[in-house]
Short mmCIF file of C-alpha atoms in Angstrom, two decimals:
data_model
loop_
_atom_site.label_atom_id
_atom_site.label_comp_id
_atom_site.label_asym_id
_atom_site.label_seq_id
_atom_site.Cartn_x
_atom_site.Cartn_y
_atom_site.Cartn_z
CA MET A 126 -22.31 9.65 -51.42
CA LYS A 127 -24.51 12.87 -51.58
CA PRO A 128 -22.85 16.13 -49.91
CA HIS A 129 -25.02 19.02 -50.52
CA HIS A 130 -24.83 22.24 -49.53
CA ASP A 131 -27.35 25.35 -50.02
CA PHE A 132 -25.04 28.28 -49.24
CA THR A 133 -26.64 32.19 -49.13
CA ALA A 134 -25.08 35.20 -49.85
CA GLU A 135 -25.09 36.87 -46.11
CA ARG A 136 -25.25 40.46 -48.34
CA PRO A 137 -26.49 41.00 -51.70
CA LEU A 138 -24.31 40.28 -54.76
CA ALA A 139 -24.29 42.87 -56.47
CA ARG A 140 -21.76 44.40 -53.54
CA HIS A 141 -18.73 41.71 -53.69
CA ALA A 142 -17.24 42.25 -57.49
CA GLN A 143 -16.99 44.93 -59.97
CA PHE A 144 -16.30 43.60 -63.81
CA ALA A 145 -17.20 46.84 -65.52
CA GLY A 146 -14.59 47.93 -67.93
CA LYS A 147 -13.22 44.40 -67.77
CA ARG A 148 -14.63 42.56 -70.81
CA ALA A 149 -13.19 40.46 -73.46
CA ALA A 150 -12.43 42.75 -76.77
CA PRO A 151 -14.00 41.44 -80.21
CA GLU A 152 -10.96 40.49 -81.99
CA ALA A 153 -10.03 38.76 -79.25
CA ASP A 154 -8.71 35.66 -79.66
CA PRO A 155 -10.80 32.95 -77.92
CA THR A 156 -8.44 29.53 -77.66
CA ALA A 157 -5.07 31.88 -76.68
CA ALA A 158 -7.51 33.39 -73.54
CA ALA A 159 -8.17 29.34 -72.64
CA GLN A 160 -4.41 28.97 -73.03
CA ARG A 161 -3.09 31.73 -71.10
CA LEU A 162 -5.38 30.80 -68.37
CA THR A 163 -4.73 27.49 -68.04
CA GLU A 164 -1.07 28.09 -68.00
CA ARG A 165 -1.36 31.00 -65.20
CA LEU A 166 -3.21 28.69 -63.49
CA ALA A 167 -0.83 25.55 -63.63
CA SER A 168 1.81 27.75 -62.78
CA ALA A 169 0.16 29.04 -59.67
CA LEU A 170 -1.81 26.00 -58.20
CA PRO A 171 1.09 24.35 -56.54
CA GLU A 172 1.11 27.04 -54.05
CA VAL A 173 -2.86 26.92 -53.37
CA ILE A 174 -2.88 23.75 -53.72
CA GLY A 175 -0.14 22.71 -51.19
CA MET A 176 -1.27 24.89 -48.40
CA LEU A 177 -4.26 22.37 -47.71
CA GLY A 178 -1.50 19.74 -47.97
CA GLY A 179 0.50 20.39 -45.62
CA GLU A 180 4.32 21.76 -46.45
CA ASN A 181 5.34 19.67 -49.90
CA ALA A 182 3.88 21.69 -52.99
CA PRO A 183 2.43 18.85 -55.51
CA GLU A 184 2.78 18.44 -59.09
CA VAL A 185 0.31 19.96 -61.32
CA ARG A 186 -0.48 18.96 -64.73
CA PRO A 187 -2.14 20.56 -66.84
CA LEU A 188 -4.66 18.43 -69.50
CA ASP A 189 -5.64 19.30 -72.59
CA PRO A 190 -9.12 21.40 -72.11
CA ARG A 191 -12.52 19.98 -73.21
CA GLU A 192 -15.15 21.74 -75.05
CA GLY A 193 -18.90 20.57 -75.27
CA VAL A 194 -21.91 20.69 -72.95
CA MET A 195 -22.88 19.73 -69.87
CA ARG A 196 -23.89 15.91 -70.15
CA GLU A 197 -20.01 15.35 -72.16
CA LEU A 198 -17.84 17.27 -69.42
CA LEU A 199 -19.74 16.74 -66.19
CA SER A 200 -20.47 12.94 -66.49
CA ARG A 201 -20.36 10.30 -64.46
CA GLY A 202 -17.45 8.75 -65.90
CA ASN A 203 -15.57 11.91 -63.84
CA GLY A 204 -15.57 8.99 -61.30
CA GLN A 205 -16.28 10.48 -57.83
CA CYS A 206 -16.61 14.04 -57.37
CA SER A 207 -17.57 17.11 -55.59
CA HIS A 208 -18.96 19.87 -57.33
CA GLY A 209 -19.09 23.34 -56.59
CA LEU A 210 -20.64 26.38 -58.20
CA LEU A 211 -19.41 29.64 -57.17
CA VAL A 212 -20.78 33.06 -59.29
CA ALA A 213 -20.27 36.84 -58.93
CA GLU A 214 -22.04 40.28 -60.08
CA GLN A 215 -22.10 40.63 -64.19
CA GLY A 216 -19.01 37.46 -64.33
CA PRO A 217 -19.24 34.41 -65.14
CA SER A 218 -20.42 31.33 -63.21
CA LEU A 219 -17.40 28.98 -61.91
CA LEU A 220 -17.24 25.26 -61.41
CA VAL A 221 -14.91 23.91 -59.82
CA SER A 222 -14.71 19.88 -59.45
CA VAL A 223 -13.45 17.75 -56.97
CA ASP A 224 -12.00 14.25 -57.00
CA VAL A 225 -13.03 12.95 -53.76
CA ALA A 226 -10.52 11.12 -53.48
CA GLY A 227 -8.29 15.05 -53.80
CA ALA A 228 -10.29 15.40 -50.55
CA TYR A 229 -9.56 12.97 -48.39
CA GLN A 230 -5.74 12.27 -49.34
CA LEU A 231 -5.63 16.30 -48.48
CA VAL A 232 -7.89 16.02 -45.04
CA ASP A 233 -4.57 12.63 -44.61
CA MET A 234 -1.84 14.55 -45.38
CA ALA A 235 -2.58 17.80 -43.15
CA PHE A 236 -2.68 16.01 -39.90
CA GLY A 237 1.27 14.17 -40.59
CA GLY A 238 -0.69 10.74 -43.16
CA ASP A 239 1.51 10.05 -45.71
CA GLY A 240 -1.76 10.40 -48.63
CA LYS A 241 -1.77 6.62 -48.97
CA LEU A 242 -5.90 5.93 -48.55
CA PRO A 243 -7.21 2.87 -48.36
CA ASP A 244 -9.59 0.76 -50.99
CA PRO A 245 -12.75 1.69 -51.27
CA LEU A 246 -13.27 5.20 -50.19
CA PRO A 247 -15.90 5.81 -47.79
CA GLU A 248 -19.31 6.16 -49.26
CA LYS A 249 -20.18 8.90 -47.02
CA LEU A 250 -18.47 12.52 -47.39
CA PRO A 251 -17.26 13.71 -43.83
CA LEU A 252 -17.40 16.99 -42.82
CA SER A 253 -13.80 17.12 -42.38
CA ALA A 254 -13.25 16.44 -46.49
CA GLN A 255 -16.08 18.90 -47.33
CA ILE A 256 -14.36 21.71 -45.59
CA VAL A 257 -11.31 20.77 -47.59
CA THR A 258 -13.53 21.35 -50.89
CA ALA A 259 -14.90 24.14 -49.84
CA ARG A 260 -11.45 25.35 -49.46
CA ILE A 261 -10.47 24.07 -52.72
CA GLU A 262 -13.86 25.15 -53.82
CA SER A 263 -12.85 29.26 -52.32
CA GLU A 264 -9.12 29.37 -53.41
CA VAL A 265 -9.54 28.66 -57.12
CA ALA A 266 -11.96 31.13 -57.52
CA ALA A 267 -9.34 33.91 -55.92
CA LEU A 268 -6.81 32.28 -57.81
CA VAL A 269 -8.91 33.19 -61.01
CA ALA A 270 -10.13 36.62 -59.95
CA ARG A 271 -6.20 37.35 -59.44
CA ILE A 272 -5.36 36.24 -62.80
CA ALA A 273 -8.46 37.59 -64.47
CA GLY A 274 -7.74 41.48 -62.45
CA ILE A 275 -11.10 40.80 -60.31
CA ALA A 276 -11.42 43.21 -57.99
CA SER A 277 -13.71 43.53 -55.09
CA ARG A 278 -16.15 46.43 -54.49
CA GLU A 279 -15.58 45.50 -50.34
CA GLN A 280 -12.83 44.91 -48.79
CA GLY A 281 -12.07 42.17 -47.27
CA ALA A 282 -15.09 40.45 -49.29
CA PRO A 283 -14.77 37.87 -52.15
CA PRO A 284 -15.56 37.89 -55.64
CA PHE A 285 -17.30 35.00 -56.76
CA VAL A 286 -19.31 34.27 -53.72
CA PRO A 287 -19.74 30.17 -53.29
CA LEU A 288 -23.39 28.88 -54.03
CA ARG A 289 -24.59 25.32 -53.98
CA ARG A 290 -22.28 22.17 -54.03
CA ASP A 291 -23.30 18.65 -55.22
CA SER A 292 -22.28 15.46 -55.79
CA ASP A 293 -24.71 14.46 -58.41
CA ILE A 294 -24.68 17.16 -61.66
CA ALA A 295 -27.72 16.97 -62.67
CA ALA A 296 -29.21 17.44 -59.37
CA LEU A 297 -26.62 20.55 -59.48
CA ARG A 298 -27.04 21.89 -62.97
CA PRO A 299 -24.72 24.82 -62.83
CA PHE A 300 -25.23 25.52 -66.30
CA ALA A 301 -28.19 24.94 -69.04
CA ALA A 302 -27.89 22.19 -70.49
CA ASP A 303 -27.51 22.95 -74.34
CA ARG A 304 -24.77 26.02 -73.25
CA ALA A 305 -21.34 25.42 -75.22
CA LEU A 306 -18.36 24.80 -72.40
CA TRP A 307 -15.23 25.00 -71.75
CA GLN A 308 -13.35 22.77 -68.80
CA ALA A 309 -9.42 22.84 -68.04
CA SER A 310 -8.71 20.15 -65.84
CA PHE A 311 -5.42 19.78 -63.58
CA GLU A 312 -3.45 16.41 -62.61
CA ILE A 313 -2.81 17.21 -59.60
CA THR A 314 0.17 14.11 -57.49
CA PHE A 315 1.53 14.58 -54.14
CA GLY A 316 5.27 12.41 -54.13
CA GLY A 317 4.29 8.84 -54.62
CA CYS A 318 0.44 9.41 -53.64
CA ASP A 319 -2.15 8.31 -56.03
CA ALA A 320 -2.96 10.94 -58.33
CA TRP A 321 -6.02 13.12 -58.81
CA THR A 322 -7.98 15.80 -60.69
CA LEU A 323 -8.96 19.59 -60.49
CA ARG A 324 -11.29 20.54 -62.98
CA LEU A 325 -13.01 24.10 -63.97
CA THR A 326 -15.64 24.59 -65.39
CA VAL A 327 -17.11 27.85 -67.11
CA ALA A 328 -19.26 28.91 -69.98
CA SER A 329 -16.86 28.96 -73.39
CA GLU A 330 -17.84 33.17 -74.18
CA GLN A 331 -16.52 34.32 -70.63
CA VAL A 332 -13.59 32.17 -71.14
CA ALA A 333 -12.06 36.05 -72.34
CA LEU A 334 -13.61 37.53 -69.53
CA LEU A 335 -10.46 35.38 -67.22
CA SER A 336 -8.03 35.91 -69.75
CA PRO A 337 -4.68 37.11 -67.44
CA GLY A 338 -5.56 40.83 -67.09
CA ASP A 339 -2.72 44.32 -66.07
CA GLU A 340 -3.76 43.47 -62.80
CA ASP A 341 -2.22 40.06 -62.18
CA ASP A 342 -1.42 38.23 -59.31
CA THR A 343 -0.53 34.94 -59.12
CA ALA A 344 2.87 34.85 -57.68
CA PRO A 345 3.78 32.81 -55.11
CA ARG A 346 2.69 33.67 -51.66
CA ALA A 347 5.64 33.62 -48.62
CA ARG A 348 5.33 30.18 -47.17
CA PRO A 349 4.84 30.00 -43.38
CA SER A 350 7.76 27.89 -41.38
CA HIS A 351 8.12 24.30 -41.22
CA ALA A 352 6.67 25.26 -37.85
CA ALA A 353 3.72 26.21 -38.96
CA THR A 354 2.62 23.78 -41.48
CA SER A 355 3.69 20.37 -39.66
CA ALA A 356 0.25 18.83 -38.68
CA ASP A 357 -1.98 21.35 -36.07
CA PRO A 358 -5.16 20.48 -35.98
CA ALA A 359 -5.71 24.52 -34.71
CA ARG A 360 -4.84 25.44 -38.31
CA SER A 361 -7.79 26.32 -40.57
CA PRO A 362 -9.10 24.89 -41.93
CA PHE A 363 -9.77 21.85 -39.71
CA GLY A 364 -10.17 23.97 -36.65
CA ASP A 365 -13.36 25.45 -36.84
CA LEU A 366 -14.36 21.66 -37.02
CA PRO A 367 -16.81 20.46 -34.46
CA LEU A 368 -16.76 17.53 -32.35
CA THR A 369 -18.98 15.79 -29.85
CA LEU A 370 -17.96 15.90 -26.56
CA CYS A 371 -19.20 13.26 -23.43
CA ALA A 372 -18.77 14.11 -19.83
CA THR A 373 -19.91 10.92 -18.10
CA LEU A 374 -21.04 11.95 -15.05
CA VAL A 375 -22.29 8.82 -13.71
CA ASP A 376 -20.75 5.08 -14.54
CA MET A 377 -22.39 2.88 -12.66
CA ARG A 378 -22.82 -1.57 -12.32
CA MET A 379 -26.45 -2.83 -12.25
CA PRO A 380 -27.59 -6.34 -13.02
CA LEU A 381 -29.61 -6.96 -15.75
CA ALA A 382 -32.31 -7.89 -13.92
CA ARG A 383 -33.22 -4.65 -12.22
CA ILE A 384 -31.58 -3.10 -15.46
CA ALA A 385 -35.24 -4.97 -17.40
CA ALA A 386 -37.50 -3.97 -14.23
CA LEU A 387 -37.30 -0.24 -14.41
CA LYS A 388 -40.33 1.58 -15.11
CA PRO A 389 -41.10 5.21 -14.84
CA GLY A 390 -40.65 6.53 -10.95
CA ASP A 391 -37.70 3.94 -10.03
CA VAL A 392 -35.42 5.89 -7.24
CA PHE A 393 -32.27 4.37 -7.03
CA PRO A 394 -29.29 5.89 -5.56
CA VAL A 395 -26.51 7.23 -8.13
CA SER A 396 -22.80 8.48 -6.80
CA VAL A 397 -21.40 11.44 -9.15
CA ALA A 398 -18.16 10.38 -10.02
CA ARG A 399 -14.88 12.78 -8.14
CA GLN A 400 -12.79 13.24 -11.33
CA VAL A 401 -15.28 13.29 -14.09
CA PRO A 402 -13.96 11.97 -17.30
CA LEU A 403 -14.06 14.31 -21.14
CA SER A 404 -14.24 12.65 -24.12
CA ILE A 405 -14.35 12.51 -27.87
CA GLY A 406 -15.47 8.71 -28.92
CA GLU A 407 -13.77 6.02 -27.06
CA ARG A 408 -10.60 8.52 -26.34
CA THR A 409 -10.23 10.39 -22.36
CA ILE A 410 -8.80 13.55 -23.37
CA ALA A 411 -9.34 15.54 -19.71
CA HIS A 412 -10.77 15.08 -15.82
CA GLY A 413 -12.63 17.19 -13.57
CA THR A 414 -15.22 18.14 -11.23
CA LEU A 415 -18.59 18.83 -10.89
CA GLY A 416 -19.36 22.07 -9.40
CA GLU A 417 -21.92 25.49 -10.74
CA ILE A 418 -22.17 28.60 -12.74
CA ASP A 419 -24.77 30.79 -13.48
CA ASP A 420 -26.95 28.35 -11.72
CA ARG A 421 -25.80 25.50 -14.40
CA VAL A 422 -23.52 22.72 -13.83
CA ALA A 423 -20.28 22.78 -14.80
CA LEU A 424 -17.19 21.05 -15.49
CA GLN A 425 -13.55 22.43 -14.18
CA ILE A 426 -10.32 21.00 -15.45
CA ILE A 427 -8.49 19.61 -13.35
CA HIS A 428 -5.60 18.47 -15.86
CA ALA A 429 -5.86 16.96 -20.25
CA PHE A 430 -4.13 15.35 -22.44
CA SER A 431 -2.23 14.22 -20.18
CA GLN A 432 -0.17 10.14 -21.72
CA GLU A 433 -2.72 8.37 -19.30
CA GLU A 434 -5.69 9.84 -20.67
CA THR A 435 -5.45 9.86 -24.72
CA ARG A 436 -3.93 6.16 -23.82
CA SER A 437 -6.77 5.19 -22.12
#
């Protein structure tokens, strides 16, 4: 499994985040700063992660922070992870590492499942799980920005911009091999589901920059109503998931001997169905009639999502 994505900022990074005046005091205690950051993250993460998995907030347990270099903190011993690197102007680079099992779990629960996963997991991370990992990365980065009091110069622009994502930390190379790093880890559990781990890694000398500031705003946000949090394919982040539709214009039987004898130039009559089925994979979701719009073939839906269609 090796999902690999390169992200290019739509605008110069210099327009995104303002770190002026946000500097660690010379006498600041790095250990105390790291402890405050871990505590604030642990208290706010249930709300942030819970919004992605449906109506229930998870239990979040902070693990002991670790310090070391990249090969020590981000080894394969952590299991299958998706690593996302986010950057900001004149500020820290954040590496958000999400257990692949957690991404699958959130996808399953978002569509009404119980979060119980098959063993082993699929080797290739599907697009739906990639969307979830990207959403976790952006939400965690936004949470860190609120904790640190980091504002964005441009209204609506995130302080941290996603740069790259990869499951192979050696290919991603988020930090220099010998750079001292600090890592906060959080064990996340939804009900009776298996626990998974979320990790945040930054350079050790930049931890104080992320310690809670005067503009810290991690109070729980108002959660939507029960109806809004139930499984809904139109809700973010899955509402933008592209699906392939297939309209079957001709469905006919032909003898194998005739098929084997097909050659360029052959002509044989076909009849277009009066009710053209529209399907996703093997599931028919609608029927329509064939027509024309602006010199292009078009399909006018006559009925959709009936019980007969969804059972076919």
